Amino acid sequence: MSPAFALFDTAIGRCGAAWSERGLLWVQLPEADDQATRRKLQSRVPGASEQRPRGDAKRAIDAMRAHLQGELSPLLDLPFDDAGLPAFHRRVYDALRRVRPGETVGYGELAVLAGSPGAARAVGQAVGKNPVPIVVPCHRVLAAGGKPGGFSAHGGVDTKRRMLAIEGVMLAPARAGKRRKGLACDLDEALAHLRKTDPKLGAVIDRAVAPAMRLDATESTFQALAQSIVYQQLSGKAAATIYGRLRDLFPRRKLTPERLRDAKDEALRGAGLSRGKTLALRDLATRTLAGTVPDVERLHTMSDDAIVDRLVQVRGIGRWTVQMLLIFRLGRPDVLPIDDYGVRAGFQKAYGKRKMPTPRELARHGERWKPFRTLGAWYMWRALELSRGEKSDGRG
């Protein structure tokens, strides 16, 4: 069988794939236009003819398209024709395929996984020659410090960021601790997608003020969660007063895990903290010092689900609290807090329902909002305000 190829539409643009009877030979990420994509692919697989994919080739293309649409899969079962590749490259690609969606790896870590500790530079060269991106997920390899590093595809690092964002990994655009402007997505693209996939949501978008979600500054994960614990089940004014008293207990009003761990119960209770919140804050301090709670820089390399799984281990921190951190401190664009009363009540108003949706019903409907479910939730909050005649400044 002579090699063949086809172009196919995806959420990141029109990709190409070439295959032989043994499996995929080359996957081409989108170039500037179809002609450039086709030309690049043909130069990599000389003699390949453009054909309609069938059998394993169609299955591979359908799986890649679904993955980039947000139906995440490790794609481990897709056949890859690696005949003729150096043995070292094959080991690197096999190791990289075991890095699952939502995870990232450094070059040194990948060298260890490939059985060649200390060969980070050679691993980098192999990754740069990867013939089947998406299937062998070279976009999940980061440089030191969680930085994106290079990416040879058209669009460079922006394409890499976009592919990682689909998998729930948002790379920090600036130093950790800095205030970021808003959600990590193109607002015009997101709103166009929501209007297209959900006309009723589009009607809310047209009525509501444009979103201007400015993220809360986040010096550390510990401080963000400590504030969340203090604020739970209190009015904003009362919570701010207690949080201020808590900070007043420490030099320069700086709250750290070490200081909180060593503080006396009497002092914490005297600041207005309940016994439950005192225990929760101590657990947060202990888990932060033990490394369970990642720092902000590490959060930016983790998927939404991985962050939730890690942080809900802290006493007093539930899924909703972590989702608020994902939205308002990290700017994640695809978070849907299905247990949030305001989101559910807003959905009831926006869609003219007699009853509020159950969390499961809301989650099912929210599938059409992917990968911009945060904005879907934001507009449900706005829908509730509109039903009450309230006005919003658009900041969430």
GROMACS .gro file of C-alpha atoms in nm:
model
  396
    1MET     CA    1   0.000   0.000   0.000
    2SER     CA    2   0.138   0.340  -0.101
    3PRO     CA    3   0.126   0.615   0.161
    4ALA     CA    4  -0.181   0.839   0.162
    5PHE     CA    5  -0.284   1.158   0.339
    6ALA     CA    6  -0.589   1.369   0.420
    7LEU     CA    7  -0.662   1.708   0.573
    8PHE     CA    8  -0.917   1.732   0.853
    9ASP     CA    9  -1.083   2.008   1.057
   10THR     CA   10  -1.006   2.046   1.429
   11ALA     CA   11  -1.060   2.303   1.703
   12ILE     CA   12  -0.711   2.446   1.638
   13GLY     CA   13  -0.744   2.461   1.260
   14ARG     CA   14  -0.712   2.228   0.964
   15CYS     CA   15  -0.458   1.953   1.032
   16GLY     CA   16  -0.320   1.681   0.808
   17ALA     CA   17  -0.229   1.317   0.855
   18ALA     CA   18  -0.037   1.072   0.639
   19TRP     CA   19  -0.046   0.697   0.690
   20SER     CA   20   0.081   0.364   0.565
   21GLU     CA   21  -0.056   0.016   0.615
   22ARG     CA   22   0.140   0.007   0.946
   23GLY     CA   23  -0.010   0.323   1.090
   24LEU     CA   24   0.042   0.700   1.101
   25LEU     CA   25   0.353   0.832   0.931
   26TRP     CA   26   0.314   1.204   0.986
   27VAL     CA   27   0.072   1.444   1.155
   28GLN     CA   28   0.084   1.802   1.035
   29LEU     CA   29  -0.044   2.079   1.262
   30PRO     CA   30  -0.217   2.371   1.082
   31GLU     CA   31  -0.005   2.596   0.865
   32ALA     CA   32  -0.109   2.941   0.744
   33ASP     CA   33  -0.362   2.791   0.500
   34ASP     CA   34  -0.471   2.457   0.353
   35GLN     CA   35  -0.225   2.482   0.066
   36ALA     CA   36   0.067   2.533   0.304
   37THR     CA   37  -0.049   2.244   0.524
   38ARG     CA   38  -0.082   2.015   0.224
   39ARG     CA   39   0.257   2.121   0.083
   40LYS     CA   40   0.433   2.067   0.417
   41LEU     CA   41   0.279   1.723   0.459
   42GLN     CA   42   0.369   1.613   0.106
   43SER     CA   43   0.727   1.726   0.158
   44ARG     CA   44   0.750   1.505   0.466
   45VAL     CA   45   0.592   1.200   0.302
   46PRO     CA   46   0.698   1.208  -0.065
   47GLY     CA   47   0.472   1.015  -0.297
   48ALA     CA   48   0.170   1.023  -0.067
   49SER     CA   49  -0.160   1.072  -0.247
   50GLU     CA   50  -0.458   1.255  -0.102
   51GLN     CA   51  -0.732   1.005  -0.024
   52ARG     CA   52  -1.044   0.968   0.185
   53PRO     CA   53  -0.936   0.800   0.510
   54ARG     CA   54  -1.076   0.457   0.588
   55GLY     CA   55  -1.025   0.191   0.853
   56ASP     CA   56  -0.746   0.263   1.102
   57ALA     CA   57  -0.662   0.593   0.932
   58LYS     CA   58  -1.019   0.720   0.976
   59ARG     CA   59  -1.026   0.599   1.335
   60ALA     CA   60  -0.700   0.785   1.408
   61ILE     CA   61  -0.823   1.108   1.249
   62ASP     CA   62  -1.158   1.089   1.431
   63ALA     CA   63  -0.976   1.032   1.762
   64MET     CA   64  -0.742   1.330   1.711
   65ARG     CA   65  -1.033   1.554   1.611
   66ALA     CA   66  -1.234   1.449   1.918
   67HIS     CA   67  -0.935   1.503   2.146
   68LEU     CA   68  -0.883   1.859   2.023
   69GLN     CA   69  -1.255   1.919   2.073
   70GLY     CA   70  -1.210   1.843   2.442
   71GLU     CA   71  -1.297   1.472   2.447
   72LEU     CA   72  -0.960   1.396   2.601
   73SER     CA   73  -0.790   1.062   2.544
   74PRO     CA   74  -0.429   0.940   2.578
   75LEU     CA   75  -0.456   0.811   2.216
   76LEU     CA   76  -0.233   0.518   2.312
   77ASP     CA   77  -0.416   0.274   2.086
   78LEU     CA   78  -0.352   0.467   1.764
   79PRO     CA   79  -0.101   0.283   1.540
   80PHE     CA   80   0.219   0.475   1.465
   81ASP     CA   81   0.453   0.360   1.188
   82ASP     CA   82   0.792   0.426   1.350
   83ALA     CA   83   0.993   0.197   1.121
   84GLY     CA   84   1.317   0.364   1.025
   85LEU     CA   85   1.330   0.594   1.327
   86PRO     CA   86   1.637   0.575   1.554
   87ALA     CA   87   1.591   0.342   1.851
   88PHE     CA   88   1.653   0.629   2.096
   89HIS     CA   89   1.378   0.837   1.933
   90ARG     CA   90   1.136   0.545   1.956
   91ARG     CA   91   1.207   0.514   2.330
   92VAL     CA   92   1.150   0.886   2.381
   93TYR     CA   93   0.821   0.879   2.189
   94ASP     CA   94   0.700   0.571   2.377
   95ALA     CA   95   0.776   0.745   2.708
   96LEU     CA   96   0.610   1.068   2.597
   97ARG     CA   97   0.292   0.887   2.496
   98ARG     CA   98   0.258   0.780   2.861
   99VAL     CA   99   0.233   1.147   2.971
  100ARG     CA  100  -0.143   1.180   2.990
  101PRO     CA  101  -0.366   1.478   2.900
  102GLY     CA  102  -0.354   1.740   3.175
  103GLU     CA  103   0.004   1.645   3.269
  104THR     CA  104   0.332   1.803   3.162
  105VAL     CA  105   0.691   1.688   3.179
  106GLY     CA  106   1.036   1.848   3.161
  107TYR     CA  107   1.315   1.733   2.931
  108GLY     CA  108   1.511   1.586   3.221
  109GLU     CA  109   1.206   1.400   3.351
  110LEU     CA  110   1.134   1.265   3.004
  111ALA     CA  111   1.494   1.143   2.976
  112VAL     CA  112   1.443   0.942   3.296
  113LEU     CA  113   1.112   0.802   3.166
  114ALA     CA  114   1.290   0.698   2.845
  115GLY     CA  115   1.557   0.514   3.044
  116SER     CA  116   1.836   0.764   2.967
  117PRO     CA  117   1.892   0.986   3.274
  118GLY     CA  118   2.110   1.285   3.193
  119ALA     CA  119   2.022   1.284   2.823
  120ALA     CA  120   1.792   1.588   2.836
  121ARG     CA  121   1.959   1.755   2.537
  122ALA     CA  122   1.927   1.444   2.318
  123VAL     CA  123   1.565   1.410   2.432
  124GLY     CA  124   1.502   1.769   2.323
  125GLN     CA  125   1.640   1.693   1.978
  126ALA     CA  126   1.418   1.385   1.949
  127VAL     CA  127   1.111   1.581   2.058
  128GLY     CA  128   1.191   1.848   1.798
  129LYS     CA  129   1.181   1.581   1.526
  130ASN     CA  130   0.853   1.424   1.640
  131PRO     CA  131   0.667   1.312   1.326
  132VAL     CA  132   0.323   1.270   1.486
  133PRO     CA  133   0.230   1.557   1.721
  134ILE     CA  134  -0.102   1.511   1.905
  135VAL     CA  135  -0.043   1.132   1.906
  136VAL     CA  136   0.307   1.176   2.051
  137PRO     CA  137   0.220   1.483   2.263
  138CYS     CA  138   0.532   1.699   2.231
  139HIS     CA  139   0.323   2.000   2.338
  140ARG     CA  140   0.327   1.854   2.692
  141VAL     CA  141   0.705   1.896   2.723
  142LEU     CA  142   0.798   2.217   2.906
  143ALA     CA  143   1.124   2.395   2.963
  144ALA     CA  144   1.274   2.458   3.307
  145GLY     CA  145   1.049   2.635   3.558
  146GLY     CA  146   0.731   2.536   3.377
  147LYS     CA  147   0.805   2.776   3.088
  148PRO     CA  148   0.666   2.683   2.747
  149GLY     CA  149   0.999   2.657   2.569
  150GLY     CA  150   0.992   2.633   2.190
  151PHE     CA  151   0.743   2.479   1.950
  152SER     CA  152   0.813   2.430   1.582
  153ALA     CA  153   0.452   2.430   1.458
  154HIS     CA  154   0.302   2.729   1.278
  155GLY     CA  155   0.204   2.979   1.548
  156GLY     CA  156   0.487   2.860   1.772
  157VAL     CA  157   0.426   2.884   2.145
  158ASP     CA  158   0.073   3.022   2.093
  159THR     CA  159  -0.025   2.693   1.927
  160LYS     CA  160   0.138   2.503   2.214
  161ARG     CA  161  -0.054   2.708   2.471
  162ARG     CA  162  -0.379   2.647   2.287
  163MET     CA  163  -0.328   2.271   2.274
  164LEU     CA  164  -0.242   2.262   2.643
  165ALA     CA  165  -0.542   2.480   2.728
  166ILE     CA  166  -0.773   2.225   2.562
  167GLU     CA  167  -0.627   1.971   2.806
  168GLY     CA  168  -0.679   2.204   3.102
  169VAL     CA  169  -0.317   2.320   3.139
  170MET     CA  170  -0.273   2.697   3.147
  171LEU     CA  171   0.083   2.827   3.124
  172ALA     CA  172   0.163   3.134   3.332
  173PRO     CA  173   0.199   3.434   3.099
  174ALA     CA  174   0.403   3.624   3.356
  175ARG     CA  175   0.581   3.573   3.685
  176ALA     CA  176   0.378   3.398   3.951
  177GLY     CA  177   0.218   3.639   4.194
  178LYS     CA  178   0.146   3.907   3.934
  179ARG     CA  179  -0.208   4.025   3.868
  180ARG     CA  180  -0.334   3.898   3.534
  181LYS     CA  181  -0.590   4.080   3.325
  182GLY     CA  182  -0.858   3.817   3.284
  183LEU     CA  183  -0.953   3.479   3.147
  184ALA     CA  184  -0.685   3.296   2.951
  185CYS     CA  185  -0.874   3.289   2.623
  186ASP     CA  186  -0.964   3.508   2.328
  187LEU     CA  187  -1.290   3.674   2.436
  188ASP     CA  188  -1.423   3.736   2.085
  189GLU     CA  189  -1.357   3.374   1.986
  190ALA     CA  190  -1.519   3.247   2.306
  191LEU     CA  191  -1.834   3.456   2.268
  192ALA     CA  192  -1.871   3.359   1.902
  193HIS     CA  193  -1.846   2.993   2.002
  194LEU     CA  194  -2.108   3.029   2.278
  195ARG     CA  195  -2.351   3.214   2.052
  196LYS     CA  196  -2.313   2.947   1.783
  197THR     CA  197  -2.354   2.644   2.010
  198ASP     CA  198  -2.627   2.786   2.236
  199PRO     CA  199  -2.861   3.054   2.094
  200LYS     CA  200  -3.039   3.102   2.429
  201LEU     CA  201  -2.708   3.178   2.594
  202GLY     CA  202  -2.640   3.412   2.301
  203ALA     CA  203  -2.952   3.606   2.396
  204VAL     CA  204  -2.817   3.653   2.749
  205ILE     CA  205  -2.480   3.762   2.609
  206ASP     CA  206  -2.657   4.027   2.400
  207ARG     CA  207  -2.846   4.163   2.704
  208ALA     CA  208  -2.567   4.157   2.962
  209VAL     CA  209  -2.272   4.389   3.002
  210ALA     CA  210  -1.952   4.264   2.839
  211PRO     CA  211  -1.735   4.060   3.078
  212ALA     CA  212  -1.430   4.229   3.228
  213MET     CA  213  -1.315   3.966   3.475
  214ARG     CA  214  -1.008   4.104   3.649
  215LEU     CA  215  -0.828   3.837   3.843
  216ASP     CA  216  -0.745   3.867   4.210
  217ALA     CA  217  -0.374   3.898   4.280
  218THR     CA  218  -0.235   3.570   4.412
  219GLU     CA  219   0.095   3.576   4.599
  220SER     CA  220   0.067   3.216   4.708
  221THR     CA  221  -0.176   2.927   4.696
  222PHE     CA  222  -0.159   2.912   5.076
  223GLN     CA  223  -0.274   3.273   5.120
  224ALA     CA  224  -0.552   3.236   4.862
  225LEU     CA  225  -0.692   2.926   5.035
  226ALA     CA  226  -0.649   3.074   5.383
  227GLN     CA  227  -0.860   3.372   5.277
  228SER     CA  228  -1.120   3.139   5.125
  229ILE     CA  229  -1.147   2.942   5.450
  230VAL     CA  230  -1.193   3.259   5.658
  231TYR     CA  231  -1.458   3.396   5.420
  232GLN     CA  232  -1.671   3.081   5.412
  233GLN     CA  233  -2.034   3.132   5.522
  234LEU     CA  234  -1.979   3.495   5.625
  235SER     CA  235  -2.083   3.827   5.479
  236GLY     CA  236  -1.805   4.010   5.298
  237LYS     CA  237  -1.769   4.279   5.566
  238ALA     CA  238  -1.757   4.036   5.861
  239ALA     CA  239  -1.512   3.807   5.680
  240ALA     CA  240  -1.284   4.098   5.588
  241THR     CA  241  -1.276   4.208   5.951
  242ILE     CA  242  -1.179   3.861   6.079
  243TYR     CA  243  -0.922   3.813   5.804
  244GLY     CA  244  -0.770   4.149   5.892
  245ARG     CA  245  -0.748   4.050   6.260
  246LEU     CA  246  -0.582   3.723   6.163
  247ARG     CA  247  -0.315   3.904   5.964
  248ASP     CA  248  -0.265   4.150   6.249
  249LEU     CA  249  -0.139   3.862   6.465
  250PHE     CA  250   0.181   3.834   6.260
  251PRO     CA  251   0.479   4.061   6.188
  252ARG     CA  252   0.415   4.291   5.892
  253ARG     CA  253   0.071   4.130   5.870
  254LYS     CA  254   0.220   3.851   5.660
  255LEU     CA  255   0.046   3.517   5.689
  256THR     CA  256   0.273   3.217   5.626
  257PRO     CA  257   0.228   2.843   5.684
  258GLU     CA  258   0.504   2.840   5.946
  259ARG     CA  259   0.352   3.126   6.144
  260LEU     CA  260   0.004   2.981   6.129
  261ARG     CA  261   0.129   2.638   6.236
  262ASP     CA  262   0.299   2.790   6.541
  263ALA     CA  263   0.020   3.028   6.642
  264LYS     CA  264  -0.169   2.952   6.962
  265ASP     CA  265  -0.532   2.847   6.943
  266GLU     CA  266  -0.628   3.124   7.183
  267ALA     CA  267  -0.488   3.387   6.949
  268LEU     CA  268  -0.663   3.245   6.644
  269ARG     CA  269  -0.995   3.211   6.824
  270GLY     CA  270  -0.949   3.563   6.961
  271ALA     CA  271  -0.932   3.692   6.601
  272GLY     CA  272  -1.284   3.562   6.553
  273LEU     CA  273  -1.215   3.224   6.392
  274SER     CA  274  -1.445   2.935   6.474
  275ARG     CA  275  -1.301   2.607   6.596
  276GLY     CA  276  -1.370   2.447   6.259
  277LYS     CA  277  -1.192   2.721   6.066
  278THR     CA  278  -0.899   2.711   6.307
  279LEU     CA  279  -0.859   2.338   6.241
  280ALA     CA  280  -0.894   2.393   5.866
  281LEU     CA  281  -0.626   2.665   5.862
  282ARG     CA  282  -0.387   2.447   6.061
  283ASP     CA  283  -0.444   2.160   5.818
  284LEU     CA  284  -0.378   2.396   5.528
  285ALA     CA  285  -0.051   2.507   5.687
  286THR     CA  286   0.057   2.148   5.753
  287ARG     CA  287  -0.024   2.030   5.401
  288THR     CA  288   0.146   2.333   5.245
  289LEU     CA  289   0.467   2.264   5.439
  290ALA     CA  290   0.443   1.895   5.342
  291GLY     CA  291   0.422   1.985   4.972
  292THR     CA  292   0.062   1.872   4.917
  293VAL     CA  293  -0.046   2.226   4.827
  294PRO     CA  294   0.136   2.335   4.508
  295ASP     CA  295   0.278   2.685   4.473
  296VAL     CA  296   0.129   2.925   4.218
  297GLU     CA  297   0.393   2.854   3.955
  298ARG     CA  298   0.319   2.483   3.974
  299LEU     CA  299  -0.057   2.545   3.956
  300HIS     CA  300  -0.009   2.707   3.616
  301THR     CA  301   0.127   2.379   3.478
  302MET     CA  302  -0.152   2.160   3.620
  303SER     CA  303  -0.490   2.074   3.472
  304ASP     CA  304  -0.812   2.192   3.638
  305ASP     CA  305  -0.898   1.840   3.755
  306ALA     CA  306  -0.549   1.781   3.895
  307ILE     CA  307  -0.572   2.104   4.096
  308VAL     CA  308  -0.914   2.010   4.233
  309ASP     CA  309  -0.797   1.661   4.329
  310ARG     CA  310  -0.495   1.801   4.511
  311LEU     CA  311  -0.656   2.091   4.697
  312VAL     CA  312  -0.973   1.918   4.819
  313GLN     CA  313  -0.744   1.710   5.040
  314VAL     CA  314  -0.724   2.016   5.267
  315ARG     CA  315  -0.980   2.025   5.547
  316GLY     CA  316  -1.252   2.279   5.475
  317ILE     CA  317  -1.168   2.308   5.104
  318GLY     CA  318  -1.435   2.167   4.873
  319ARG     CA  319  -1.469   2.149   4.499
  320TRP     CA  320  -1.659   2.479   4.476
  321THR     CA  321  -1.384   2.667   4.663
  322VAL     CA  322  -1.119   2.532   4.428
  323GLN     CA  323  -1.333   2.619   4.125
  324MET     CA  324  -1.355   2.980   4.245
  325LEU     CA  325  -0.975   2.985   4.269
  326LEU     CA  326  -0.952   2.845   3.917
  327ILE     CA  327  -1.183   3.114   3.782
  328PHE     CA  328  -1.101   3.428   3.978
  329ARG     CA  329  -0.732   3.375   4.056
  330LEU     CA  330  -0.598   3.159   3.773
  331GLY     CA  331  -0.830   3.272   3.494
  332ARG     CA  332  -0.915   2.922   3.373
  333PRO     CA  333  -1.163   2.945   3.083
  334ASP     CA  334  -1.337   2.606   3.108
  335VAL     CA  335  -1.469   2.576   3.465
  336LEU     CA  336  -1.837   2.510   3.536
  337PRO     CA  337  -1.931   2.518   3.907
  338ILE     CA  338  -2.238   2.299   3.879
  339ASP     CA  339  -2.317   2.320   4.252
  340ASP     CA  340  -2.320   2.701   4.258
  341TYR     CA  341  -2.665   2.834   4.349
  342GLY     CA  342  -2.627   3.149   4.139
  343VAL     CA  343  -2.528   2.956   3.827
  344ARG     CA  344  -2.819   2.713   3.864
  345ALA     CA  345  -3.071   2.988   3.943
  346GLY     CA  346  -2.945   3.196   3.651
  347PHE     CA  347  -2.982   2.896   3.420
  348GLN     CA  348  -3.342   2.854   3.535
  349LYS     CA  349  -3.416   3.218   3.446
  350ALA     CA  350  -3.221   3.222   3.117
  351TYR     CA  351  -3.385   2.906   2.983
  352GLY     CA  352  -3.733   2.959   3.126
  353LYS     CA  353  -3.731   2.646   3.340
  354ARG     CA  354  -3.995   2.580   3.607
  355LYS     CA  355  -3.730   2.437   3.837
  356MET     CA  356  -3.362   2.489   3.888
  357PRO     CA  357  -3.153   2.232   3.700
  358THR     CA  358  -2.984   1.961   3.901
  359PRO     CA  359  -2.603   1.971   3.898
  360ARG     CA  360  -2.606   1.674   3.659
  361GLU     CA  361  -2.848   1.849   3.421
  362LEU     CA  362  -2.637   2.164   3.428
  363ALA     CA  363  -2.320   1.965   3.359
  364ARG     CA  364  -2.485   1.790   3.064
  365HIS     CA  365  -2.603   2.118   2.911
  366GLY     CA  366  -2.263   2.279   2.976
  367GLU     CA  367  -2.093   2.029   2.745
  368ARG     CA  368  -2.193   2.250   2.452
  369TRP     CA  369  -2.009   2.546   2.610
  370LYS     CA  370  -1.669   2.371   2.610
  371PRO     CA  371  -1.394   2.492   2.612
  372PHE     CA  372  -1.538   2.819   2.750
  373ARG     CA  373  -1.764   2.698   3.032
  374THR     CA  374  -1.634   2.967   3.269
  375LEU     CA  375  -1.799   3.230   3.052
  376GLY     CA  376  -2.116   3.021   3.042
  377ALA     CA  377  -2.120   3.026   3.422
  378TRP     CA  378  -2.043   3.398   3.428
  379TYR     CA  379  -2.344   3.470   3.207
  380MET     CA  380  -2.566   3.258   3.427
  381TRP     CA  381  -2.472   3.486   3.718
  382ARG     CA  382  -2.556   3.782   3.496
  383ALA     CA  383  -2.888   3.622   3.392
  384LEU     CA  384  -2.988   3.601   3.758
  385GLU     CA  385  -2.897   3.967   3.811
  386LEU     CA  386  -3.099   4.068   3.503
  387SER     CA  387  -3.401   3.879   3.633
  388ARG     CA  388  -3.378   4.079   3.957
  389GLY     CA  389  -3.327   4.411   3.783
  390GLU     CA  390  -2.974   4.438   3.920
  391LYS     CA  391  -2.683   4.595   3.738
  392SER     CA  392  -2.331   4.456   3.708
  393ASP     CA  393  -2.003   4.625   3.628
  394GLY     CA  394  -1.895   4.313   3.438
  395ARG     CA  395  -1.615   4.211   3.671
  396GLY     CA  396  -1.783   3.901   3.810
   0.00000   0.00000   0.00000
